JSON list of C-alpha atoms in Angstrom, two decimals:
[
{"chain": "A", "resi": 1, "resn": "MET", "atom": "CA", "xyz": [340.97, -23.13, 94.08]},
{"chain": "A", "resi": 2, "resn": "LYS", "atom": "CA", "xyz": [341.79, -25.11, 97.26]},
{"chain": "A", "resi": 3, "resn": "GLU", "atom": "CA", "xyz": [346.04, -24.80, 96.26]},
{"chain": "A", "resi": 4, "resn": "ARG", "atom": "CA", "xyz": [344.98, -20.93, 96.14]},
{"chain": "A", "resi": 5, "resn": "MET", "atom": "CA", "xyz": [342.59, -20.09, 98.82]},
{"chain": "A", "resi": 6, "resn": "PRO", "atom": "CA", "xyz": [345.96, -19.34, 101.37]},
{"chain": "A", "resi": 7, "resn": "PHE", "atom": "CA", "xyz": [347.62, -16.83, 98.28]},
{"chain": "A", "resi": 8, "resn": "VAL", "atom": "CA", "xyz": [344.55, -14.76, 97.76]},
{"chain": "A", "resi": 9, "resn": "VAL", "atom": "CA", "xyz": [344.58, -14.67, 101.57]},
{"chain": "A", "resi": 10, "resn": "ASP", "atom": "CA", "xyz": [347.88, -13.49, 101.90]},
{"chain": "A", "resi": 11, "resn": "ILE", "atom": "CA", "xyz": [346.59, -10.48, 99.14]},
{"chain": "A", "resi": 12, "resn": "VAL", "atom": "CA", "xyz": [343.98, -9.30, 101.03]},
{"chain": "A", "resi": 13, "resn": "ILE", "atom": "CA", "xyz": [345.74, -9.21, 104.32]},
{"chain": "A", "resi": 14, "resn": "GLY", "atom": "CA", "xyz": [348.61, -7.09, 102.50]},
{"chain": "A", "resi": 15, "resn": "VAL", "atom": "CA", "xyz": [346.22, -4.86, 100.65]},
{"chain": "A", "resi": 16, "resn": "VAL", "atom": "CA", "xyz": [344.46, -3.81, 104.19]},
{"chain": "A", "resi": 17, "resn": "LEU", "atom": "CA", "xyz": [347.82, -3.75, 105.47]},
{"chain": "A", "resi": 18, "resn": "ILE", "atom": "CA", "xyz": [348.95, -0.82, 103.43]},
{"chain": "A", "resi": 19, "resn": "ALA", "atom": "CA", "xyz": [345.15, 1.05, 103.39]},
{"chain": "A", "resi": 20, "resn": "VAL", "atom": "CA", "xyz": [346.22, 0.55, 107.16]},
{"chain": "A", "resi": 21, "resn": "GLY", "atom": "CA", "xyz": [349.80, 2.02, 106.08]},
{"chain": "A", "resi": 22, "resn": "LEU", "atom": "CA", "xyz": [348.57, 4.56, 104.00]},
{"chain": "A", "resi": 23, "resn": "VAL", "atom": "CA", "xyz": [345.99, 5.69, 106.64]},
{"chain": "A", "resi": 24, "resn": "MET", "atom": "CA", "xyz": [348.21, 5.38, 109.38]},
{"chain": "A", "resi": 25, "resn": "ARG", "atom": "CA", "xyz": [349.78, 8.62, 110.66]},
{"chain": "A", "resi": 26, "resn": "VAL", "atom": "CA", "xyz": [352.89, 7.45, 113.15]},
{"chain": "A", "resi": 27, "resn": "GLU", "atom": "CA", "xyz": [355.85, 8.52, 111.91]},
{"chain": "A", "resi": 28, "resn": "TYR", "atom": "CA", "xyz": [357.93, 4.63, 112.09]},
{"chain": "A", "resi": 29, "resn": "TYR", "atom": "CA", "xyz": [355.24, 2.65, 112.61]},
{"chain": "A", "resi": 30, "resn": "ASP", "atom": "CA", "xyz": [353.44, 3.15, 108.83]},
{"chain": "A", "resi": 31, "resn": "THR", "atom": "CA", "xyz": [355.95, 2.78, 107.48]},
{"chain": "A", "resi": 32, "resn": "MET", "atom": "CA", "xyz": [356.61, -0.54, 107.87]},
{"chain": "A", "resi": 33, "resn": "VAL", "atom": "CA", "xyz": [352.62, -1.11, 108.63]},
{"chain": "A", "resi": 34, "resn": "PHE", "atom": "CA", "xyz": [352.97, -0.34, 104.66]},
{"chain": "A", "resi": 35, "resn": "ALA", "atom": "CA", "xyz": [356.16, -2.57, 103.94]},
{"chain": "A", "resi": 36, "resn": "ALA", "atom": "CA", "xyz": [355.15, -5.91, 105.39]},
{"chain": "A", "resi": 37, "resn": "GLY", "atom": "CA", "xyz": [351.79, -4.98, 103.07]},
{"chain": "A", "resi": 38, "resn": "VAL", "atom": "CA", "xyz": [353.39, -4.81, 99.92]},
{"chain": "A", "resi": 39, "resn": "GLY", "atom": "CA", "xyz": [355.57, -7.87, 100.76]},
{"chain": "A", "resi": 40, "resn": "LEU", "atom": "CA", "xyz": [352.68, -9.90, 101.47]},
{"chain": "A", "resi": 41, "resn": "VAL", "atom": "CA", "xyz": [351.39, -9.03, 98.19]},
{"chain": "A", "resi": 42, "resn": "SER", "atom": "CA", "xyz": [354.07, -9.44, 95.90]},
{"chain": "A", "resi": 43, "resn": "ALA", "atom": "CA", "xyz": [355.01, -12.49, 98.26]},
{"chain": "A", "resi": 44, "resn": "GLY", "atom": "CA", "xyz": [350.96, -13.86, 97.25]},
{"chain": "A", "resi": 45, "resn": "THR", "atom": "CA", "xyz": [350.76, -12.66, 93.61]},
{"chain": "A", "resi": 46, "resn": "VAL", "atom": "CA", "xyz": [354.33, -14.62, 92.93]},
{"chain": "A", "resi": 47, "resn": "HIS", "atom": "CA", "xyz": [353.14, -17.79, 94.67]},
{"chain": "A", "resi": 48, "resn": "LEU", "atom": "CA", "xyz": [349.50, -17.89, 92.70]},
{"chain": "A", "resi": 49, "resn": "ALA", "atom": "CA", "xyz": [350.57, -17.03, 89.68]},
{"chain": "A", "resi": 50, "resn": "ARG", "atom": "CA", "xyz": [353.30, -19.95, 90.27]},
{"chain": "A", "resi": 51, "resn": "VAL", "atom": "CA", "xyz": [350.55, -22.22, 90.80]},
{"chain": "A", "resi": 52, "resn": "ILE", "atom": "CA", "xyz": [347.84, -20.60, 88.06]},
{"chain": "A", "resi": 53, "resn": "TYR", "atom": "CA", "xyz": [350.87, -21.58, 85.61]},
{"chain": "A", "resi": 54, "resn": "TRP", "atom": "CA", "xyz": [351.05, -25.01, 86.52]},
{"chain": "A", "resi": 55, "resn": "GLN", "atom": "CA", "xyz": [348.03, -25.71, 87.11]},
{"chain": "A", "resi": 56, "resn": "ALA", "atom": "CA", "xyz": [346.85, -24.30, 83.46]},
{"chain": "A", "resi": 57, "resn": "PRO", "atom": "CA", "xyz": [345.55, -27.96, 81.13]},
{"chain": "A", "resi": 58, "resn": "GLN", "atom": "CA", "xyz": [348.73, -28.17, 79.10]},
{"chain": "A", "resi": 59, "resn": "ARG", "atom": "CA", "xyz": [350.74, -28.06, 81.94]},
{"chain": "A", "resi": 60, "resn": "GLN", "atom": "CA", "xyz": [349.08, -30.75, 83.69]},
{"chain": "A", "resi": 61, "resn": "ALA", "atom": "CA", "xyz": [350.95, -34.16, 82.96]},
{"chain": "A", "resi": 62, "resn": "ALA", "atom": "CA", "xyz": [354.33, -31.64, 84.09]},
{"chain": "A", "resi": 63, "resn": "TYR", "atom": "CA", "xyz": [352.90, -30.86, 87.52]},
{"chain": "A", "resi": 64, "resn": "GLN", "atom": "CA", "xyz": [352.01, -34.93, 88.12]},
{"chain": "A", "resi": 65, "resn": "ALA", "atom": "CA", "xyz": [355.33, -35.44, 87.47]},
{"chain": "A", "resi": 66, "resn": "ARG", "atom": "CA", "xyz": [356.82, -32.75, 89.62]},
{"chain": "A", "resi": 67, "resn": "LYS", "atom": "CA", "xyz": [354.14, -33.60, 92.67]},
{"chain": "A", "resi": 68, "resn": "GLN", "atom": "CA", "xyz": [354.68, -37.16, 91.81]},
{"chain": "A", "resi": 69, "resn": "GLU", "atom": "CA", "xyz": [358.35, -36.09, 92.42]},
{"chain": "A", "resi": 70, "resn": "ALA", "atom": "CA", "xyz": [358.08, -34.10, 95.10]},
{"chain": "A", "resi": 71, "resn": "HIS", "atom": "CA", "xyz": [356.16, -36.74, 97.07]},
{"chain": "A", "resi": 72, "resn": "ILE", "atom": "CA", "xyz": [358.85, -39.23, 96.46]},
{"chain": "A", "resi": 73, "resn": "ASN", "atom": "CA", "xyz": [362.12, -36.35, 97.83]},
{"chain": "A", "resi": 74, "resn": "ALA", "atom": "CA", "xyz": [359.63, -36.36, 100.26]},
{"chain": "A", "resi": 75, "resn": "VAL", "atom": "CA", "xyz": [359.80, -39.91, 101.73]},
{"chain": "A", "resi": 76, "resn": "ASP", "atom": "CA", "xyz": [363.03, -40.91, 100.49]},
{"chain": "A", "resi": 77, "resn": "GLU", "atom": "CA", "xyz": [364.97, -41.80, 102.97]},
{"chain": "A", "resi": 78, "resn": "ARG", "atom": "CA", "xyz": [368.16, -41.13, 101.62]},
{"chain": "A", "resi": 79, "resn": "LYS", "atom": "CA", "xyz": [367.09, -37.49, 100.99]},
{"chain": "A", "resi": 80, "resn": "GLN", "atom": "CA", "xyz": [365.37, -37.26, 104.90]},
{"chain": "A", "resi": 81, "resn": "PHE", "atom": "CA", "xyz": [368.92, -37.72, 106.20]},
{"chain": "A", "resi": 82, "resn": "LEU", "atom": "CA", "xyz": [370.58, -35.79, 103.47]},
{"chain": "A", "resi": 83, "resn": "ARG", "atom": "CA", "xyz": [368.60, -32.48, 104.97]},
{"chain": "A", "resi": 84, "resn": "MET", "atom": "CA", "xyz": [368.63, -33.25, 107.73]},
{"chain": "A", "resi": 85, "resn": "LYS", "atom": "CA", "xyz": [372.40, -33.66, 108.17]},
{"chain": "A", "resi": 86, "resn": "ALA", "atom": "CA", "xyz": [372.33, -30.32, 105.88]},
{"chain": "A", "resi": 87, "resn": "GLY", "atom": "CA", "xyz": [370.33, -29.11, 108.62]},
{"chain": "A", "resi": 88, "resn": "HIS", "atom": "CA", "xyz": [372.99, -29.97, 111.17]},
{"chain": "A", "resi": 89, "resn": "ILE", "atom": "CA", "xyz": [375.77, -28.58, 109.71]},
{"chain": "A", "resi": 90, "resn": "ALA", "atom": "CA", "xyz": [373.80, -24.72, 108.75]},
{"chain": "A", "resi": 91, "resn": "TYR", "atom": "CA", "xyz": [373.16, -25.11, 112.75]},
{"chain": "A", "resi": 92, "resn": "GLN", "atom": "CA", "xyz": [376.64, -25.94, 113.44]},
{"chain": "A", "resi": 93, "resn": "ILE", "atom": "CA", "xyz": [377.82, -22.75, 111.23]},
{"chain": "A", "resi": 94, "resn": "MET", "atom": "CA", "xyz": [375.11, -20.35, 112.02]},
{"chain": "A", "resi": 95, "resn": "LEU", "atom": "CA", "xyz": [376.55, -20.25, 116.21]},
{"chain": "A", "resi": 96, "resn": "ILE", "atom": "CA", "xyz": [380.39, -20.24, 114.44]},
{"chain": "A", "resi": 97, "resn": "VAL", "atom": "CA", "xyz": [378.71, -17.42, 112.29]},
{"chain": "A", "resi": 98, "resn": "LEU", "atom": "CA", "xyz": [377.15, -15.62, 115.30]},
{"chain": "A", "resi": 99, "resn": "PHE", "atom": "CA", "xyz": [379.68, -16.29, 118.02]},
{"chain": "A", "resi": 100, "resn": "GLY", "atom": "CA", "xyz": [381.90, -14.59, 115.55]},
{"chain": "A", "resi": 101, "resn": "VAL", "atom": "CA", "xyz": [378.95, -11.60, 114.61]},
{"chain": "A", "resi": 102, "resn": "ALA", "atom": "CA", "xyz": [379.22, -11.19, 118.66]},
{"chain": "A", "resi": 103, "resn": "LEU", "atom": "CA", "xyz": [383.50, -10.93, 119.01]},
{"chain": "A", "resi": 104, "resn": "VAL", "atom": "CA", "xyz": [383.39, -8.48, 116.17]},
{"chain": "A", "resi": 105, "resn": "LEU", "atom": "CA", "xyz": [380.83, -6.64, 117.24]},
{"chain": "A", "resi": 106, "resn": "ALA", "atom": "CA", "xyz": [382.61, -6.36, 120.49]},
{"chain": "A", "resi": 107, "resn": "LEU", "atom": "CA", "xyz": [386.62, -5.06, 119.60]},
{"chain": "A", "resi": 108, "resn": "ALA", "atom": "CA", "xyz": [384.32, -3.14, 116.88]},
{"chain": "A", "resi": 109, "resn": "ARG", "atom": "CA", "xyz": [383.06, -1.67, 120.78]},
{"chain": "A", "resi": 110, "resn": "ALA", "atom": "CA", "xyz": [379.80, -1.91, 119.89]},
{"chain": "A", "resi": 111, "resn": "GLN", "atom": "CA", "xyz": [377.03, -0.82, 122.21]},
{"chain": "A", "resi": 112, "resn": "ALA", "atom": "CA", "xyz": [376.68, -3.86, 125.06]},
{"chain": "A", "resi": 113, "resn": "TRP", "atom": "CA", "xyz": [373.06, -4.25, 124.45]},
{"chain": "A", "resi": 114, "resn": "VAL", "atom": "CA", "xyz": [373.95, -5.49, 120.69]},
{"chain": "A", "resi": 115, "resn": "ILE", "atom": "CA", "xyz": [376.48, -7.92, 121.41]},
{"chain": "A", "resi": 116, "resn": "LEU", "atom": "CA", "xyz": [374.33, -8.76, 124.45]},
{"chain": "A", "resi": 117, "resn": "MET", "atom": "CA", "xyz": [371.33, -9.42, 121.76]},
{"chain": "A", "resi": 118, "resn": "VAL", "atom": "CA", "xyz": [373.72, -11.41, 119.19]},
{"chain": "A", "resi": 119, "resn": "PHE", "atom": "CA", "xyz": [375.17, -12.98, 122.18]},
{"chain": "A", "resi": 120, "resn": "LEU", "atom": "CA", "xyz": [371.77, -13.78, 123.93]},
{"chain": "A", "resi": 121, "resn": "LEU", "atom": "CA", "xyz": [370.66, -15.42, 120.40]},
{"chain": "A", "resi": 122, "resn": "THR", "atom": "CA", "xyz": [373.24, -18.00, 119.94]},
{"chain": "A", "resi": 123, "resn": "VAL", "atom": "CA", "xyz": [372.85, -19.38, 123.75]},
{"chain": "A", "resi": 124, "resn": "PHE", "atom": "CA", "xyz": [369.14, -19.12, 122.19]},
{"chain": "A", "resi": 125, "resn": "GLN", "atom": "CA", "xyz": [369.78, -21.22, 119.41]},
{"chain": "A", "resi": 126, "resn": "TRP", "atom": "CA", "xyz": [371.81, -23.40, 121.02]},
{"chain": "A", "resi": 127, "resn": "VAL", "atom": "CA", "xyz": [369.42, -24.76, 123.58]},
{"chain": "A", "resi": 128, "resn": "ILE", "atom": "CA", "xyz": [366.48, -24.99, 120.94]},
{"chain": "A", "resi": 129, "resn": "GLY", "atom": "CA", "xyz": [369.19, -27.22, 119.35]},
{"chain": "A", "resi": 130, "resn": "VAL", "atom": "CA", "xyz": [369.56, -29.00, 122.21]},
{"chain": "A", "resi": 131, "resn": "VAL", "atom": "CA", "xyz": [365.78, -29.42, 123.68]},
{"chain": "A", "resi": 132, "resn": "VAL", "atom": "CA", "xyz": [364.59, -30.55, 120.47]},
{"chain": "A", "resi": 133, "resn": "PHE", "atom": "CA", "xyz": [367.80, -33.44, 119.81]},
{"chain": "A", "resi": 134, "resn": "ARG", "atom": "CA", "xyz": [366.36, -34.23, 123.32]},
{"chain": "A", "resi": 135, "resn": "ILE", "atom": "CA", "xyz": [362.48, -34.49, 122.08]},
{"chain": "A", "resi": 136, "resn": "LEU", "atom": "CA", "xyz": [363.85, -36.30, 119.71]},
{"chain": "A", "resi": 137, "resn": "GLU", "atom": "CA", "xyz": [366.03, -38.10, 120.78]},
{"chain": "A", "resi": 138, "resn": "LYS", "atom": "CA", "xyz": [362.79, -39.59, 123.26]},
{"chain": "A", "resi": 139, "resn": "ARG", "atom": "CA", "xyz": [360.98, -39.93, 120.61]},
{"chain": "A", "resi": 140, "resn": "MET", "atom": "CA", "xyz": [363.28, -42.63, 118.27]}
]
């Protein structure tokens, strides 16, 4: 039950959001609240079904093997290095993509606030990357 509880809470919160979205009479926001509720209910239901499926008595051996493999992958130094390397490469790619999007938006003469927002997100991502690197560098 311990593994199921977060998903049950998600489903309950989603149902509450759906109800609030249906009762709300604000044009734009009622749809957003309703959609957020549907998303939470859907995600919670799928994850709850997955947990119930794998915890069935006939799948206990396979479930324990999967948990053991996940634990090994979590503590394996090579896998940790590969995850860090993949995260670093994804970080670099996203910086280039965001700068490219800002350039394309500028060339397409998009509104200035849109270009500024994309550019500031790029700068924010870069600053966060540097800060996290400095923190991790001091710890190790």
